mmCIF file of C-alpha atoms in Angstrom:
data_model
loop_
_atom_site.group_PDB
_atom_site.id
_atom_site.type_symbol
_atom_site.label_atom_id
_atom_site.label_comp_id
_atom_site.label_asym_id
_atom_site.label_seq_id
_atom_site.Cartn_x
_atom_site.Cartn_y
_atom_site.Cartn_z
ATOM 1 C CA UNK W 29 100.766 82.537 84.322
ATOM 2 C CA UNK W 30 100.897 79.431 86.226
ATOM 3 C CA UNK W 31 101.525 81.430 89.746
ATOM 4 C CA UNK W 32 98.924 83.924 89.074
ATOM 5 C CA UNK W 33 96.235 80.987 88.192
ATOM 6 C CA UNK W 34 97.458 78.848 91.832
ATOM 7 C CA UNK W 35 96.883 83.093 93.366
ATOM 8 C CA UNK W 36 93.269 83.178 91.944
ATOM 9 C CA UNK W 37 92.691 79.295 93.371
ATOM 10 C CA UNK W 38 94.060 80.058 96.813
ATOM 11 C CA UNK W 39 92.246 83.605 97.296
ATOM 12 C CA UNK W 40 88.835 81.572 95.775
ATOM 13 C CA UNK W 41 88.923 78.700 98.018
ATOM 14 C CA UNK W 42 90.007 80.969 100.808
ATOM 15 C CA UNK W 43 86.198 82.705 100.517
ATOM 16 C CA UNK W 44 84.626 79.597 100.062
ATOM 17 C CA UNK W 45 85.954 76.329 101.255
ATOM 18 C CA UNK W 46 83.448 75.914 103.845
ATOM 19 C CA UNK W 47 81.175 75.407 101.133
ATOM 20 C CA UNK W 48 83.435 73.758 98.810
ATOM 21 C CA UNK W 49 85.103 71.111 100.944
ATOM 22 C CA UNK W 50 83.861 68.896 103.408
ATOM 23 C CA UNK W 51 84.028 69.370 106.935
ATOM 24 C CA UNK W 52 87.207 67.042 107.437
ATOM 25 C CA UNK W 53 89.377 68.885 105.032
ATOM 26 C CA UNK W 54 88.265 72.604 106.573
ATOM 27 C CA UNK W 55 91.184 73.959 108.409
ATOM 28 C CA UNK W 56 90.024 74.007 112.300
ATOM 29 C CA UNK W 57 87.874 77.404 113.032
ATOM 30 C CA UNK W 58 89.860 80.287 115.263
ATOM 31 C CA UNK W 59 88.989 80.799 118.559
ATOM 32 C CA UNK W 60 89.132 83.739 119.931
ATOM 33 C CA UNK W 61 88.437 84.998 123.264
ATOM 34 C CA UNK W 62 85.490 87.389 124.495
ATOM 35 C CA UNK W 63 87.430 89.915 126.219
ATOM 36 C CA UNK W 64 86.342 93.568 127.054
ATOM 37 C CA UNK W 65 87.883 94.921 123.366
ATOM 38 C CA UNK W 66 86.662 92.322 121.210
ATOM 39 C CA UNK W 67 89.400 93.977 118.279
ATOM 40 C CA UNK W 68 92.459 92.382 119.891
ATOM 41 C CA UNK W 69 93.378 89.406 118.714
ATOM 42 C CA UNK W 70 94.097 86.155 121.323
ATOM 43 C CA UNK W 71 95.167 83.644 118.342
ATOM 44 C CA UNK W 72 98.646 83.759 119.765
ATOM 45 C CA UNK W 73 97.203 81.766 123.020
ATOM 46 C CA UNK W 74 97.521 78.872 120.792
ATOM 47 C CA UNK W 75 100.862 79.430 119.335
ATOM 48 C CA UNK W 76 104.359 78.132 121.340
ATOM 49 C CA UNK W 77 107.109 80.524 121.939
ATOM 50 C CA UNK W 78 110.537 79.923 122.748
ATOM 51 C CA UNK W 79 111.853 80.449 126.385
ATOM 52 C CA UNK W 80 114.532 83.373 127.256
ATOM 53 C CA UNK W 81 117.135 80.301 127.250
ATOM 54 C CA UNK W 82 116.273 79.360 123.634
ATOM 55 C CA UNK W 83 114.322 76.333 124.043
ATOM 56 C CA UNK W 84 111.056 75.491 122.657
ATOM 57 C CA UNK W 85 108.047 76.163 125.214
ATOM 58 C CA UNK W 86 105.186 74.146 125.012
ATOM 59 C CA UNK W 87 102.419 76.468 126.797
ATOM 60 C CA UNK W 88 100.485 78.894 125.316
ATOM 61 C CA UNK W 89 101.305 82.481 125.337
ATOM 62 C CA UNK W 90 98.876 84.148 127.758
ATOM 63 C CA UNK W 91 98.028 86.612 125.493
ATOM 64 C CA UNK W 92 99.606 89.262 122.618
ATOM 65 C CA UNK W 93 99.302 92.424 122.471
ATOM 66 C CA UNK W 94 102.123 93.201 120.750
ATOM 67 C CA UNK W 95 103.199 93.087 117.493
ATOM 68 C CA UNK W 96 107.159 92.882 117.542
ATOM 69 C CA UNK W 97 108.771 90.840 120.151
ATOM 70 C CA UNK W 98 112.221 90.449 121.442
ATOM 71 C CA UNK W 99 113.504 87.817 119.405
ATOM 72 C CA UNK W 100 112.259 89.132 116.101
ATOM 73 C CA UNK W 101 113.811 92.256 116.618
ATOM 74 C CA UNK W 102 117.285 91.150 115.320
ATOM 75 C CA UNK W 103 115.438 89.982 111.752
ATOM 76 C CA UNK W 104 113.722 93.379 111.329
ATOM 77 C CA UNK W 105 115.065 96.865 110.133
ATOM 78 C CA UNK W 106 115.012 99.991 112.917
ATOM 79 C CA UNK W 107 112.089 101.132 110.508
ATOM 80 C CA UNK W 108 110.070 98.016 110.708
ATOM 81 C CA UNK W 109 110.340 97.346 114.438
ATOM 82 C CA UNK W 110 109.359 101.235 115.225
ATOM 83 C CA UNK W 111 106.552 101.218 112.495
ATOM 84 C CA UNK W 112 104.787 97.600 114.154
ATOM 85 C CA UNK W 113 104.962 99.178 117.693
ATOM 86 C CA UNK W 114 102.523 101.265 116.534
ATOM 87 C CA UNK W 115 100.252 98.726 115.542
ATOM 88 C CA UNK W 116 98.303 96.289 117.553
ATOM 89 C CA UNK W 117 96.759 92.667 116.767
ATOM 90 C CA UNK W 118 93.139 92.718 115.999
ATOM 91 C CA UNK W 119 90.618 90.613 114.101
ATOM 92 C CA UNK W 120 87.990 91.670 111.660
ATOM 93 C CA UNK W 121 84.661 93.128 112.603
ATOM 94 C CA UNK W 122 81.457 93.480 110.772
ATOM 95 C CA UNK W 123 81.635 96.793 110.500
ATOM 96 C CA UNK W 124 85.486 96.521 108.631
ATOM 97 C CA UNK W 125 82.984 94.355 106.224
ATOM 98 C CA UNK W 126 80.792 97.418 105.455
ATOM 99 C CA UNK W 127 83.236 99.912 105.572
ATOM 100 C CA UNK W 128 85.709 98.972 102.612
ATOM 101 C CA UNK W 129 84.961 95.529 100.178
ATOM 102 C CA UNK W 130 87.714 93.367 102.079
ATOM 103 C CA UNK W 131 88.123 89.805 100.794
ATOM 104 C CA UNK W 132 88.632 88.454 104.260
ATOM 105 C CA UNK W 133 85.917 87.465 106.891
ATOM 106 C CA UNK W 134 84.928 88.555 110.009
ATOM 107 C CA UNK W 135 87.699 87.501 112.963
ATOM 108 C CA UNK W 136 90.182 87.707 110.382
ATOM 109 C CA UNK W 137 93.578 88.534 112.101
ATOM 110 C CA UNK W 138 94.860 92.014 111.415
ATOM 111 C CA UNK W 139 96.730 94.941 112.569
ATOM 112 C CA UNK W 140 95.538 98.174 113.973
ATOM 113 C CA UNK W 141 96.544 101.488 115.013
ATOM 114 C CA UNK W 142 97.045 101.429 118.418
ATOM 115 C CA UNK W 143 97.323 105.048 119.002
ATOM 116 C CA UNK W 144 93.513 105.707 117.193
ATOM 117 C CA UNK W 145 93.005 101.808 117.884
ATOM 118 C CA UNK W 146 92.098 101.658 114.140
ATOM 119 C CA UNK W 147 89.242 103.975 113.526
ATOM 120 C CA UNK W 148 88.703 105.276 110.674
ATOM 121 C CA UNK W 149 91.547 104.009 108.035
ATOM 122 C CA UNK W 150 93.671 102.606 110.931
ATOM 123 C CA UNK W 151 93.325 98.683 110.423
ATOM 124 C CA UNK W 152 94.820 96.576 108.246
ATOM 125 C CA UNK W 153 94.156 92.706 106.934
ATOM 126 C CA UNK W 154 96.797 91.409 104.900
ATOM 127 C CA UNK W 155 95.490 88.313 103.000
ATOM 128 C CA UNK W 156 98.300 87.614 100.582
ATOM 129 C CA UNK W 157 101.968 87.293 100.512
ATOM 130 C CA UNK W 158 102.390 89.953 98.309
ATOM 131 C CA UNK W 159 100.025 92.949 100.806
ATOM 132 C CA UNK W 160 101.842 91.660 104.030
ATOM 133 C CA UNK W 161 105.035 92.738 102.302
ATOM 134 C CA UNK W 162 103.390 96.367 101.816
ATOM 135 C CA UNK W 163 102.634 96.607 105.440
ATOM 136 C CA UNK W 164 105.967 98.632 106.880
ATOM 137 C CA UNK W 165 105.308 101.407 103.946
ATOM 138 C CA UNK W 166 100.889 100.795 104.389
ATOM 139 C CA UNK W 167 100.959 101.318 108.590
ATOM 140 C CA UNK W 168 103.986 104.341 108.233
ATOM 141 C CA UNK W 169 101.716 106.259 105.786
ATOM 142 C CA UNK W 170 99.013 105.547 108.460
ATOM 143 C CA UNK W 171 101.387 106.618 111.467
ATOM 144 C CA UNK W 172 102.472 109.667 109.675
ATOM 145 C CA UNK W 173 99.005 111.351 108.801
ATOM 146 C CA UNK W 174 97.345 109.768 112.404
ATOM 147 C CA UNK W 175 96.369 112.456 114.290
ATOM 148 C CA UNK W 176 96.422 110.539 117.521
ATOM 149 C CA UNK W 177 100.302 109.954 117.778
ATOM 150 C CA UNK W 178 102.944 111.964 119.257
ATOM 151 C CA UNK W 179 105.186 114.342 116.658
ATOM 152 C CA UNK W 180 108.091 112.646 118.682
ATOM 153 C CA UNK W 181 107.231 109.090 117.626
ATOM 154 C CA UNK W 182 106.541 110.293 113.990
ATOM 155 C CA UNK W 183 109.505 112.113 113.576
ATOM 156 C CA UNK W 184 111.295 108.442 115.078
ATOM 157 C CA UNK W 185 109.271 106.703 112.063
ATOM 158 C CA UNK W 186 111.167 109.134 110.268
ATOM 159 C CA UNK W 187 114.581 108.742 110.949
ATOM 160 C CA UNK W 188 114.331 104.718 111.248
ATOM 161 C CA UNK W 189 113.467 105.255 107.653
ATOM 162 C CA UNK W 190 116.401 106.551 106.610
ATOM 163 C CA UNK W 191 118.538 103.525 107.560
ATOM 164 C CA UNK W 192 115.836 101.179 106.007
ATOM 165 C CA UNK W 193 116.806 100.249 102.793
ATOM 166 C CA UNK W 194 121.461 100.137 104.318
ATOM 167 C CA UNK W 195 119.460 98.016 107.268
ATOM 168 C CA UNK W 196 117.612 95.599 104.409
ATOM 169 C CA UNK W 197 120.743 94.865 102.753
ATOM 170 C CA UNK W 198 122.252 93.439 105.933
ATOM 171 C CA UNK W 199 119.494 91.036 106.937
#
């Protein structure tokens, strides 16, 4: 009872703490750049990364347009790292406001198909622990009834998912 109450708190405050708490106690607004396709996401500008020998990096990324990099690869399943290639990072629009009652606001981060570059049912905002743990099996059902990617890459998704669950016990 006591976890679902501190859920309820967290996704309330999440709509409104701009009006609830004062300005010094607001986290500090994202900032996100005005490139040509306004749906990709350039949050990870502000984020380190580690170098290719391991140490920490204290620049910003340039840019990401991809989901899965190198060094998570090893942490992920086959299934998980071919399902997020298919995605890209995007941010909420106003017209993902109209177009399904989502509880998150507009330049939310988010994923998006990057074969139909997330018309139509193709983007995805996971607000809670417990949805971003339904995104491998929410983006496959996506990739698998998407129109605009390749039989070859679905019938990939496929296969990966076959090892998924051996892969999972491993990791």
């Amino acid at each position: 009872d006591a976890i679902e109450i501190v859920k309820e708190l967290i996704a309330f405050l999440t709509n409104i703490y701009d009006v609830v708490l004062d300005e010094e106690f607001q986290p500090p607004k994202e900032v996100y750049a005005q490139d040509e396709d306004s749906s990709v996401s350039t949050l990870a500008a502000r984020l380190s990364s580690k170098t290719e020998e391991g140490a920490e990096r204290k620049g910003p990324i340039k840019s990401l347009t991809e989901t899965v990099l190198e060094e998570d690869k090893p942490d992920l399943t086959d299934f998980m790292v071919v399902v997020l290639q298919q995605t890209i990072p995007i941010r909420a629009t106003e017209e993902d406001m109209a177009r399904k009652n989502r509880r998150v606001q507009v330049g939310f981060p988010g994923l998006g198909c990057r074969h139909c570059t997330g018309s139509g049912a193709g983007r995805y905002f996971f607000s809670s622990i417990d949805s971003v743990a339904t995104a491998g099996t929410v983006i496959e059902k996506h990739v698998m009834k998407c129109g605009a990617i390749d039989a070859g890459i679905k019938a990939i998704v496929a296969e990966a998912k076959t090892r998924h669950t051996a892969q999972r016990k491993n990791h």
